[in-house]
Coordinates of C-alpha atoms and ligand atoms in Angstrom, one line a residue:
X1 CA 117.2 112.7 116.7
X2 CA 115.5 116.0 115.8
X3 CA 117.5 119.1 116.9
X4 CA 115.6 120.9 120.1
X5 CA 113.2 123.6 118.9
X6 CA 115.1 126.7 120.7
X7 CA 113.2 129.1 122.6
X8 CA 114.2 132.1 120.2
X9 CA 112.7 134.7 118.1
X10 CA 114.2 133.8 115.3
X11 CA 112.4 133.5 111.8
X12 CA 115.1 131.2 110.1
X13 CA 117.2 128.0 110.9
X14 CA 120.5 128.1 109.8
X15 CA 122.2 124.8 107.8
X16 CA 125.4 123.8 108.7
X17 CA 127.3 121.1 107.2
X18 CA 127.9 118.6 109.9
X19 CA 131.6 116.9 108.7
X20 CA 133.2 120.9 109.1
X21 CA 130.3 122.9 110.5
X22 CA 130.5 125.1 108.2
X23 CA 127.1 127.5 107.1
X24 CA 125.9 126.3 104.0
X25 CA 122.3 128.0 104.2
X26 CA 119.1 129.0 106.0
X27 CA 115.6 128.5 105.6
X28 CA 112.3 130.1 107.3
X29 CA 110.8 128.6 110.2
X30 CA 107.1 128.4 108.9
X31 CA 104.5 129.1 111.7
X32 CA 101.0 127.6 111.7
X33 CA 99.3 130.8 110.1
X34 CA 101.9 130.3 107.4
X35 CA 101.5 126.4 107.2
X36 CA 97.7 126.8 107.2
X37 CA 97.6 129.0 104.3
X38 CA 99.8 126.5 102.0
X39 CA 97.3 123.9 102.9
X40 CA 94.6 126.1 101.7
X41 CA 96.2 127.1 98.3
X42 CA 96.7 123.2 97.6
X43 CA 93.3 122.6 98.2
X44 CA 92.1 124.6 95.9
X45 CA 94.4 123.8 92.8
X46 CA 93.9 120.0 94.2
X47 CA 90.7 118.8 92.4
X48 CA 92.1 119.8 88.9
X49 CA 95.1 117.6 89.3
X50 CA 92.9 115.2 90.5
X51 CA 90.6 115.6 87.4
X52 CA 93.9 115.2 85.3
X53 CA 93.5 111.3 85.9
X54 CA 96.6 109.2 85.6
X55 CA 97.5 109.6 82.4
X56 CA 97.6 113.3 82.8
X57 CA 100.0 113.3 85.8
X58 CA 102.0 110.7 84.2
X59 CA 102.8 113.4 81.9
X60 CA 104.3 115.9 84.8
X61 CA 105.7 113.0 87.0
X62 CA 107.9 112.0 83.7
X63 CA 109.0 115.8 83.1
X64 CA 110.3 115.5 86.7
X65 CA 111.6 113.0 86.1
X66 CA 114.1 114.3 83.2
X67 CA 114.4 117.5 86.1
X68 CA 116.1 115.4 88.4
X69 CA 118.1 113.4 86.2
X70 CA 119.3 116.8 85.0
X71 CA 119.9 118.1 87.6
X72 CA 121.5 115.0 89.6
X73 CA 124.8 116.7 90.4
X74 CA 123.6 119.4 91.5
X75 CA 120.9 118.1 93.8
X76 CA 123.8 115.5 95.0
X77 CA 126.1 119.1 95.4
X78 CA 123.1 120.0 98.3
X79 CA 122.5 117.0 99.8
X80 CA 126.4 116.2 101.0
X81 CA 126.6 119.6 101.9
X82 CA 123.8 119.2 104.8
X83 CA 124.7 115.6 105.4
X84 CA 128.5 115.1 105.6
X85 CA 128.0 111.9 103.6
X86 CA 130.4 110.9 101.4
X87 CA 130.1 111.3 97.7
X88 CA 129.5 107.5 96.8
X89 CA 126.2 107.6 99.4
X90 CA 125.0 111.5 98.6
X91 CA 125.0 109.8 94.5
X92 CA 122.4 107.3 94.9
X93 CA 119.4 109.4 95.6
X94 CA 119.1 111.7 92.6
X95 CA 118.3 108.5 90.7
X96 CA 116.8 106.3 92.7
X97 CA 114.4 109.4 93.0
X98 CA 114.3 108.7 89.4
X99 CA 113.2 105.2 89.2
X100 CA 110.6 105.8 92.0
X101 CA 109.1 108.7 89.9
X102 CA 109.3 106.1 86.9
X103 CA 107.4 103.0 88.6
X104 CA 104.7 105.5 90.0
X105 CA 104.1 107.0 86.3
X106 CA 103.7 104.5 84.6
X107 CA 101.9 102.1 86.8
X108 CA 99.2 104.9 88.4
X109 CA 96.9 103.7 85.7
X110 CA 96.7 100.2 86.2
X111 CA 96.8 100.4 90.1
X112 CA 94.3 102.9 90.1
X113 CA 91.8 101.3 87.9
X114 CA 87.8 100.9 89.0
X115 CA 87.1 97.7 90.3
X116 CA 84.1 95.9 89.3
X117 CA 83.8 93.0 92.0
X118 CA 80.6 90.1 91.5
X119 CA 78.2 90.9 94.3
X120 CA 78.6 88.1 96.8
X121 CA 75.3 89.5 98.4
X122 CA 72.4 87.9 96.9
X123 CA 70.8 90.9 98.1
X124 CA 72.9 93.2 95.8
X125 CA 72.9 91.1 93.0
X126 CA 71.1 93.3 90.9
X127 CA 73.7 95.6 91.0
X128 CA 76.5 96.8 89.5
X129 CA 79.3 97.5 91.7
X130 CA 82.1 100.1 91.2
X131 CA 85.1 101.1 93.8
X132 CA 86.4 103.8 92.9
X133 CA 90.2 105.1 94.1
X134 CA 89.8 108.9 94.8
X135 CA 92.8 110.4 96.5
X136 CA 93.1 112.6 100.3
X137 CA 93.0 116.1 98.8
X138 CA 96.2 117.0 101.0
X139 CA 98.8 114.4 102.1
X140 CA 101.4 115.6 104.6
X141 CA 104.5 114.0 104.3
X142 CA 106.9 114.3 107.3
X143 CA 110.5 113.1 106.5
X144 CA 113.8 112.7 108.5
X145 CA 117.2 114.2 108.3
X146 CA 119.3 110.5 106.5
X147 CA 118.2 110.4 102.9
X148 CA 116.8 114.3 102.6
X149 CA 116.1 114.3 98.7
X150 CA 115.0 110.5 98.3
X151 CA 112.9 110.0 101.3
X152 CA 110.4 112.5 100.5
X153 CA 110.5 110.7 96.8
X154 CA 109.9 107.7 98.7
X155 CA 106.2 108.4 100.1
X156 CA 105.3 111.8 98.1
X157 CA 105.6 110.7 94.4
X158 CA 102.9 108.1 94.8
X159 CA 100.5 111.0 96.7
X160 CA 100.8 112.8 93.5
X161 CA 100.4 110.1 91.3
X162 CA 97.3 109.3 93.0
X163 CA 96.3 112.9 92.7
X164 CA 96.8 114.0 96.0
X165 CA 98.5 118.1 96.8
X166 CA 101.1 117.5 99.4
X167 CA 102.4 119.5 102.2
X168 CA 106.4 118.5 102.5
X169 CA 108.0 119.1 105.9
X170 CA 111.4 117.7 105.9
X171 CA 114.0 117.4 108.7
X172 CA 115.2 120.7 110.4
X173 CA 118.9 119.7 110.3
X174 CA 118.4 119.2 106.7
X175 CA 115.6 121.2 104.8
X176 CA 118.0 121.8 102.0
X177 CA 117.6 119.3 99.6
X178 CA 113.6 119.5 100.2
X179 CA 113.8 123.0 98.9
X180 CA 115.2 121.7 95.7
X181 CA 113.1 119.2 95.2
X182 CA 110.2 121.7 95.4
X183 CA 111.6 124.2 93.8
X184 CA 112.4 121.6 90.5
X185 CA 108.6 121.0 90.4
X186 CA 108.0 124.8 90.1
X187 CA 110.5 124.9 87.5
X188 CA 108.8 122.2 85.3
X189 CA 105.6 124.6 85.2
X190 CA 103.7 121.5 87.0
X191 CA 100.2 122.6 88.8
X192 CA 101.0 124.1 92.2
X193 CA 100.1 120.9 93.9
X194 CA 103.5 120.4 95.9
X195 CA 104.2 122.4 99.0
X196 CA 106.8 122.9 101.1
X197 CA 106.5 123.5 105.1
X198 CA 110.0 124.3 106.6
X199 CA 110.5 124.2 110.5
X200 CA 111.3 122.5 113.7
X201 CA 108.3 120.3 115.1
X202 CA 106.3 122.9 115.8
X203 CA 105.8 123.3 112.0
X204 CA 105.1 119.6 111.6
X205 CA 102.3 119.9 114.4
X206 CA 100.7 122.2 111.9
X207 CA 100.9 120.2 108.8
X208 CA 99.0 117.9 110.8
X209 CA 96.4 120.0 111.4
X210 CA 95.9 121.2 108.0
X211 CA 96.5 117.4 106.3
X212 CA 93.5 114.6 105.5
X213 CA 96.4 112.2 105.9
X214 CA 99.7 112.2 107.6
X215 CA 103.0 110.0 106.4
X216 CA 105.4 110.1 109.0
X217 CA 108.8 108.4 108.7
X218 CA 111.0 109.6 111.6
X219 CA 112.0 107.8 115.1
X220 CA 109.6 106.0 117.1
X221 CA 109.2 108.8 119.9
X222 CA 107.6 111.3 117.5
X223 CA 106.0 108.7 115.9
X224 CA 103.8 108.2 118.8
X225 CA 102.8 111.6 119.1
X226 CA 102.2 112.0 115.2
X227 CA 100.0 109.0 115.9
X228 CA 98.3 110.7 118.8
X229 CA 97.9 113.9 116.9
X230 CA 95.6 111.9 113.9
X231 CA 94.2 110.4 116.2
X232 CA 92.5 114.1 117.7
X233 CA 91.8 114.6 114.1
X234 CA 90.2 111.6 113.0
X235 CA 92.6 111.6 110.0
X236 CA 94.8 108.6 109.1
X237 CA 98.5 108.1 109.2
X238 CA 101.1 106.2 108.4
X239 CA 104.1 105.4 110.3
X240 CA 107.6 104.6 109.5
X241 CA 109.8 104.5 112.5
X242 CA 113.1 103.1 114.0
X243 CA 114.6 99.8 114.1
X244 CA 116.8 97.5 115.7
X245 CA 117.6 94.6 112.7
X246 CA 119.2 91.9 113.4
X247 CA 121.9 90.1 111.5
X248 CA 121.7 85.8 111.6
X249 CA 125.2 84.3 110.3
X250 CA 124.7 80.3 110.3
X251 CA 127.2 78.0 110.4
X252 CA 126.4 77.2 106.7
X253 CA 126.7 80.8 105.6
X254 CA 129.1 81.8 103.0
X255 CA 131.3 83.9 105.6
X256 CA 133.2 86.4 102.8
X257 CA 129.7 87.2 101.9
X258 CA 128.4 87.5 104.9
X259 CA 131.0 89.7 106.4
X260 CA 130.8 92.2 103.2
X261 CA 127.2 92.7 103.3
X262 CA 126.6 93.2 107.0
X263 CA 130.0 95.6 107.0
X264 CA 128.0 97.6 104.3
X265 CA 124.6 97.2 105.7
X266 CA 125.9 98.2 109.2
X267 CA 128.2 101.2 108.4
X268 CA 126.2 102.0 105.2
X269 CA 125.8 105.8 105.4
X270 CA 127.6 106.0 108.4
X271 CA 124.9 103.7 109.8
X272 CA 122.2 106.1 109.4
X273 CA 119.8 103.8 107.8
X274 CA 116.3 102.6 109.3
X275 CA 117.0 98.9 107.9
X276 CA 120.7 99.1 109.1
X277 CA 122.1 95.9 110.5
X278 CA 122.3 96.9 114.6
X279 CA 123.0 93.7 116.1
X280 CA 124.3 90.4 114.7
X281 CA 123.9 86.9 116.1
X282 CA 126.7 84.1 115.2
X283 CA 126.5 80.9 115.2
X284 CA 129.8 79.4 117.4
X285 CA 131.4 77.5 115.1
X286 CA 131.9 80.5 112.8
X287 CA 132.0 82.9 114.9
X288 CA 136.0 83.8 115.1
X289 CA 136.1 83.2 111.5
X290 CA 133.4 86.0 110.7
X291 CA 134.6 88.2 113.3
X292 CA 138.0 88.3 111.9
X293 CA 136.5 88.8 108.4
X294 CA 134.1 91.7 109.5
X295 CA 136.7 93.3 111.5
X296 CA 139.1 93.5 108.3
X297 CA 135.8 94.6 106.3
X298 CA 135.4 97.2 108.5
X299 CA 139.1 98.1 109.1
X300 CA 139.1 98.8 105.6
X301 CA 137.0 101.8 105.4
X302 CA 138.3 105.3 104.5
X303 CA 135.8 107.9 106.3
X304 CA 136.0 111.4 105.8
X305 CA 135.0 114.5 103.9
X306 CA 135.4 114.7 100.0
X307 CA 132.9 116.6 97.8
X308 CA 132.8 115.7 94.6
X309 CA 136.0 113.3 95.0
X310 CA 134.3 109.8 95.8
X311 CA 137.6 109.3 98.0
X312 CA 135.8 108.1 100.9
X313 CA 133.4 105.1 102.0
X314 CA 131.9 106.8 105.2
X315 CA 130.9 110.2 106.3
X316 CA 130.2 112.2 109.3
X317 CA 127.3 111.9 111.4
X318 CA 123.9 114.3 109.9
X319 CA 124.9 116.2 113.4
X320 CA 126.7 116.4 116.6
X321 CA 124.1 115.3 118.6
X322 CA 123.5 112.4 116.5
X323 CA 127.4 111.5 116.9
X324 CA 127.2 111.9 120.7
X325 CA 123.6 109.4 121.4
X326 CA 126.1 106.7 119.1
X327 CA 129.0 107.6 121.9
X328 CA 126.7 107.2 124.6
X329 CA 125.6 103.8 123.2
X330 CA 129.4 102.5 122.9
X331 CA 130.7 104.2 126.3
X332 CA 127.8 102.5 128.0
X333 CA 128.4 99.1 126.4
X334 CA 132.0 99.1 126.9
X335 CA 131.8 100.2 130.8
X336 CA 129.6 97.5 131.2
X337 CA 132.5 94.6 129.7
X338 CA 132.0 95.4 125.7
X339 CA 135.3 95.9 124.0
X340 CA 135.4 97.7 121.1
X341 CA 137.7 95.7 118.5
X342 CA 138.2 98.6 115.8
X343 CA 136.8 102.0 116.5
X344 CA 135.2 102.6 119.2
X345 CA 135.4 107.0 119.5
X346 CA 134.7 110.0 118.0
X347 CA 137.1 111.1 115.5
X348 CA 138.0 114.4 113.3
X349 CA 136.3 117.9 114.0
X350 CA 133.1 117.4 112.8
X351 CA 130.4 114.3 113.5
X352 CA 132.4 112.1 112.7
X353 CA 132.6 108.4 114.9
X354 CA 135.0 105.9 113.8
X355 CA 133.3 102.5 112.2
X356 CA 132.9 100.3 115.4
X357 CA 132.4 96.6 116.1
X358 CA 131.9 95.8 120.0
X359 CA 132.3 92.1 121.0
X360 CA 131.5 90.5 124.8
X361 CA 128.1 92.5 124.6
X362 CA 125.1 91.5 126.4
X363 CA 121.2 91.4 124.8
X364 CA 120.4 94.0 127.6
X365 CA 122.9 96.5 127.1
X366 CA 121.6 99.8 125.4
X367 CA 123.5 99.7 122.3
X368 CA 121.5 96.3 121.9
X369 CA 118.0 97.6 123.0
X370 CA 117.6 101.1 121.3
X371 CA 118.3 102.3 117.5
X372 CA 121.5 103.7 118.0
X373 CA 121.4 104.6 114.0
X374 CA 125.5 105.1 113.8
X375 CA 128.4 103.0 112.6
X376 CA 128.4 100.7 114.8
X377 CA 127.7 96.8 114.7
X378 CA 128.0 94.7 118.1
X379 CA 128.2 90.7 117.2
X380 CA 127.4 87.9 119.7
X381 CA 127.9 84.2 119.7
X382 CA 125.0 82.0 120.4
X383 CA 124.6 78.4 120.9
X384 CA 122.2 77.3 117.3
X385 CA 119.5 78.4 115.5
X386 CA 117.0 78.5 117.7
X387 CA 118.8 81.2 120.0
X388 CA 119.8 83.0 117.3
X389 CA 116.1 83.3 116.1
X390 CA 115.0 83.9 120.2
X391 CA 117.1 86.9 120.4
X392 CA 116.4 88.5 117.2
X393 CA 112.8 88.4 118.2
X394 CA 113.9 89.7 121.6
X395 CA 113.2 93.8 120.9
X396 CA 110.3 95.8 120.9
X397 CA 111.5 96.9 116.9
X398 CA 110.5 94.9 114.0
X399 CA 111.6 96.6 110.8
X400 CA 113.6 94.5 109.2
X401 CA 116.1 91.4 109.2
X402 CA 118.9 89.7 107.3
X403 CA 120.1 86.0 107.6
X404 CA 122.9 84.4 105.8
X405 CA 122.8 81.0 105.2
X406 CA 124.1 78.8 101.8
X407 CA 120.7 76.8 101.9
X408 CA 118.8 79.5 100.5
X409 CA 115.2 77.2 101.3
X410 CA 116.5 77.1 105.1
X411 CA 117.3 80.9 104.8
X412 CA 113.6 81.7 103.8
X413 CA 112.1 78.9 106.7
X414 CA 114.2 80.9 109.1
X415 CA 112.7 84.3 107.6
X416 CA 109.2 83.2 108.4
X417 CA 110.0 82.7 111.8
X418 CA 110.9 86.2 112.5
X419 CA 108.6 88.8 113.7
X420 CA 110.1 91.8 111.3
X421 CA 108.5 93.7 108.7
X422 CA 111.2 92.4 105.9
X423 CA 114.2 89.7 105.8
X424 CA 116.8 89.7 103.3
X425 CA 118.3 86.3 102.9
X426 CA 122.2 86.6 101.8
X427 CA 121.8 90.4 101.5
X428 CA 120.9 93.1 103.3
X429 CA 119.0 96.7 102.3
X430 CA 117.5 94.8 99.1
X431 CA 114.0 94.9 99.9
X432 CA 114.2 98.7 100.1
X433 CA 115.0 98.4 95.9
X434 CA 112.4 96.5 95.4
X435 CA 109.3 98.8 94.8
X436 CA 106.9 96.2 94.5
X437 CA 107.1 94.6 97.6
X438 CA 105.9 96.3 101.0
X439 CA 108.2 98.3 103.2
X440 CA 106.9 98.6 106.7
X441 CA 107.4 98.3 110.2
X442 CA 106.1 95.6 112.9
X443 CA 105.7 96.3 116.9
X444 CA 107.2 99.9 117.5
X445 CA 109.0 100.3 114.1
X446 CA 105.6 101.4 112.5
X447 CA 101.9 101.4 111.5
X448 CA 101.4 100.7 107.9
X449 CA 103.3 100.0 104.6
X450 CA 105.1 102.3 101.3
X451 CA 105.9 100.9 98.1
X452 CA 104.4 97.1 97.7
X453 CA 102.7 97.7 94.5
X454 CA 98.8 98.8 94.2
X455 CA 99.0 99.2 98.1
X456 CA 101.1 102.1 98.0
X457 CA 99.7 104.4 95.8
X458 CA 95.5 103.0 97.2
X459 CA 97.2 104.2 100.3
X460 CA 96.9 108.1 99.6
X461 CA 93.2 107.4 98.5
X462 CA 89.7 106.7 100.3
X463 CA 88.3 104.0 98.1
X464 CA 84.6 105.3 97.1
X465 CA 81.5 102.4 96.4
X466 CA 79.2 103.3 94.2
X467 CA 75.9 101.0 93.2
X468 CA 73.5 101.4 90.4
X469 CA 71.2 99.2 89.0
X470 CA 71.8 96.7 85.9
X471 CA 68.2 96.3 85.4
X472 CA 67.0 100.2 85.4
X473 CA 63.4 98.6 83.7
X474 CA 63.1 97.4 87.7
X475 CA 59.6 99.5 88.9
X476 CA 60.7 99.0 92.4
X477 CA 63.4 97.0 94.4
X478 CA 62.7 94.5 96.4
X479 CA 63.6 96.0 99.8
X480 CA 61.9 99.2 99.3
X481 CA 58.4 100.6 100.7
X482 CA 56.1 99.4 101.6
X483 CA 57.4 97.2 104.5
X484 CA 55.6 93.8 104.6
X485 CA 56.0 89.8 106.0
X486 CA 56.5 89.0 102.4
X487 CA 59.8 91.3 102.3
X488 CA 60.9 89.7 105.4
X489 CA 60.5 85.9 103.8
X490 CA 62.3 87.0 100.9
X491 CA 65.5 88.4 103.1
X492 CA 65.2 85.3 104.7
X493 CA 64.8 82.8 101.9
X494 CA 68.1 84.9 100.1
X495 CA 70.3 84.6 103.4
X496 CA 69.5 80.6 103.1
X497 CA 70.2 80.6 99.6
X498 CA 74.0 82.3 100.3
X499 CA 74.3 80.2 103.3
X500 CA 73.5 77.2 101.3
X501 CA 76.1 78.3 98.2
X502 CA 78.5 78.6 101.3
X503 CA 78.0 75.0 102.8
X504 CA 78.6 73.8 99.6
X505 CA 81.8 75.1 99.0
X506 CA 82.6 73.3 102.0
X507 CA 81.3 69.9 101.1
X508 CA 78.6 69.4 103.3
X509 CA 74.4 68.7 102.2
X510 CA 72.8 71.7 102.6
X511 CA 69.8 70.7 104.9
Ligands
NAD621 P1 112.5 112.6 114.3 O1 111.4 111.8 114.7 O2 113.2 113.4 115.3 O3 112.0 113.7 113.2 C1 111.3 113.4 112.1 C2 110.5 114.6 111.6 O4 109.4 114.8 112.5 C3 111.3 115.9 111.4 O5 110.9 116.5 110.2 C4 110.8 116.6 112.6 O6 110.9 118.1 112.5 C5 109.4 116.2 112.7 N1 108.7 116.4 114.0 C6 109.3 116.5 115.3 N2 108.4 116.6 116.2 C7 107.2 116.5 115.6 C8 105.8 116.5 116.0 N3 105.5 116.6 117.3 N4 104.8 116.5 115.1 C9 105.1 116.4 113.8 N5 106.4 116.3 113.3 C10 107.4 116.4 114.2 O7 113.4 111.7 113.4 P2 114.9 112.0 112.9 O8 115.8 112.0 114.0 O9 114.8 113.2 112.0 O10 115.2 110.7 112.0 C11 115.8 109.5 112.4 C12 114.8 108.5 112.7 O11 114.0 108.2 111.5 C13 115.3 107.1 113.1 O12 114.6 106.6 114.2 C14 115.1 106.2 111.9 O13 115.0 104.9 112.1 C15 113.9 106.8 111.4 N6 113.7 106.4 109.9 C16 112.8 105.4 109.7 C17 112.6 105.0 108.3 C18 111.6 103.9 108.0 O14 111.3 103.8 106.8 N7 111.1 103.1 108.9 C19 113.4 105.6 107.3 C20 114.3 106.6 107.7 C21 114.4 107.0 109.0

């Protein structure tokens, strides 16, 4: 939930950090003159980095590398201060930033490689064929407030390795850790082809209008007008938005594990997590076994503030009016018959909301319809399998899924059956780790995919044909002036010819 863009003159926004609200810095708010002039200066040190070739940004992406690994207390020192997570969550970004810059380094080369694909087109088969990868000159990358170093990571590092400039905007309530990220690259001495754009949406509206391609991750609602702004354009974008993911414990499942992993993949950074388990679906003859082991799971977790301690498992909220959309979520569920059977309320001074599991909800009920993206996880008991698979495909989300189950073939079956961009059999989060496979959204939880291998990084690029000819002794080609029947007869007698080599390949006599 972005904070509202206030109607004031002021040039900067000021940072607090959400678990004391305390002030813990400022940036400017950038305004479109500003915005368009960042986009210009990238464009014009853009075709050099592009000219560097793979192997040539593999050299800067690896320097950055070392930066952030060097740097990794520091960046995690910035990060908890403008999120109020806990030390054990702020840890993981700084080197999973890392490893993203890593996979993108070294495997540019290969994924970017010309292609050389056999004309199927008798009437190119003269030809030789090339596709060549050629990056967007500038990429805007729009990113939320819930992982402020790593999400940029996420979606910018393979722009630059495709040698694209990018235009950063990151999240108002937490533009922090952006600036360091920047501000490492400058340090490196690396070519001047990462830009940062700080502001409310306002300032996001302009890196629109200066991008040639738009990746958005952020909630569904702005999502649709980011889509509706490229649209305008004519540039592409690519959308990662909000979820609603379901949880499927079978009768079958290992229930110690089960409870564990949807405890972490539910309350995992205080919930905050676009594949976070939001719902879960029990089968009845396990369902008051699992609920009393989730409900000790969860009972278990120490929440509060502690810097560089690692004293705590759960944080605050990213801000208070995150903390009160999770309390209108559980107030409405519960004075509709939910009962909350651990937490259920705000706690502390800052964002803080206890870890909450609701129980007697209904599949129409708010906190089971809409992201509520905060540490909550309501369970229901249904009948078999079938429901359980009915209502996880009951929402207008489809980001992502988890289904526990010992028969690990049945667990995969029931995976196919969902309509979600990912499932995680016996775990949950995984299939964010894993960089080769595609991470995206179905139905209103996004247009497009990151990560997944060549896909991610071809993304950032507008694939260029080019033809020449393998016989250059060739006087004249066969379709050029002049125009006569005989030109015709030969189309004609090569469209048979393919359409004979196609009938074949399905077993039937050509005539
Ligand atoms: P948000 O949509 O409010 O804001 C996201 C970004 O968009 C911010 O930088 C904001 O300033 C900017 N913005 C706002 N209005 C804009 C406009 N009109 N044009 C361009 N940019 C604009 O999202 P949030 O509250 O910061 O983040 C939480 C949401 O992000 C949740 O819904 C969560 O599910 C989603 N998310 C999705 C993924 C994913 O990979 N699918 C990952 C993380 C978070």
């Amino acid at each position: 939930m972005t904070a509202v863009q206030p109607k004031t003159e002021a040039t900067t926004i000021t940072v607090r950090n959400p678990a004391d609200g305390s002030v813990v810095g400022a940036v400017p708010i950038e305004m479109p003159a500003d915005v368009a002039a960042k986009a210009r200066e990238l464009r014009l040190f853009q075709p050099e980095w592009e000219a560097l070739g793979p192997r040539g940004r593999k050299h800067w992406l690896l320097t950055y590398q070392d930066w952030v690994l060097d740097n990794a207390e520091h960046i995690t020192d910035v990060l908890q201060s403008e999120t109020g997570k806990p030390r054990s969550e702020a840890s993981i970004e700084a080197p999973l930033t890392a490893t993203l810059l890593d996979y993108w380094a070294r495997h540019a080369e290969q994924f970017l490689a010309d292609e050389h694909p056999r004309s199927f087109s008798p009437f190119a088969v003269t030809k030789k064929l090339t596709t060549v990868y050629r990056p967007y000159p500038v990429v805007g990358v729009i990113t939320p407030w819930n992982y402020p170093f790593v999400m940029p990571a996420l979606d910018l590092v393979a722009a630059l390795a495709a040698g694209a400039a990018v235009l950063l905007k990151p999240s108002e309530v937490t533009p922090l850790s952006a600036v360091e990220f920047v501000r490492g690259w400058t340090e490196i001495g690396a070519p001047p082809v990462l830009a940062l754009a700080t502001g409310y949406g306002d300032t996001g509206v302009a890196v629109i209008d200066n991008a040639d391609f738009v990746q958005f991750t952020g909630s569904t609602a702005t999502g649709r007008k980011v889509a509706v702004a490229c649209a305008e354009r004519l540039i592409p974008c690519s959308l990662e938005l909000g979820g609603k993911d379901p949880a499927l414990v079978l009768a079958d499942a290992d229930l110690d594990r089960a409870a564990n992993g949807i405890a972490w993949g539910g309350m995992g950074n205080s919930g905050q997590i676009c594949i976070s388990v939001e719902r879960v679906y029990v089968e009845a003859p396990v369902y008051d076994e699992f609920l009393a082991k989730l409900t000790a799971n969860v009972r278990q977790l120490r929440q509060g503030q502690d810097d560089r301690k690692f004293a705590f498992d759960i944080g605050s909220l990213a801000n208070m009016a995150q903390r009160d959309k999770v309390k209108g979520h559980v107030d409405e569920a519960i004075a509709a018959g939910a009962r909350a059977i651990t937490g259920g309320k705000p706690t502390g001074t800052g964002a803080f909301f206890e870890p909450t599991v609701l129980v007697d909800v209904n599949q129409s009920m708010t906190c089971m319809t809409e992201e509520t993206f905060g540490p909550t996880i309501p369970v229901v008991k249904v009948a078999d399998e079938a429901e359980a698979i009915r209502l996880a495909n009951d929402s207008k989300y489809g980001l992502s899924a988890t289904v526990w189950t010992r028969d690990r073939e049945r667990g995969e079956r029931i995976a196919r059956r969902l309509n979600v961009g990912a499932v995680n059999v016996n775990d949950v989060l995984s299939n964010i780790f894993a960089f080769d496979l595609p991470m995206g959204g179905w139905k209103e939880s996004g247009v497009g995919t990151r990560l997944g291998g060549a896909a991610g990084i071809r993304k950032y690029c507008r694939p260029q044909a080019i033809t020449s000819p393998r016989i250059p002794t060739q006087a004249k080609e066969i379709l050029w002036y002049p125009a006569s029947r005989r030109r015709t007869k030969l189309a004609l007698s090569l469209a048979r010819a393919s359409a004979a080599r196609g009938v074949r390949r399905l077993g039937i006599k050509p005539r």
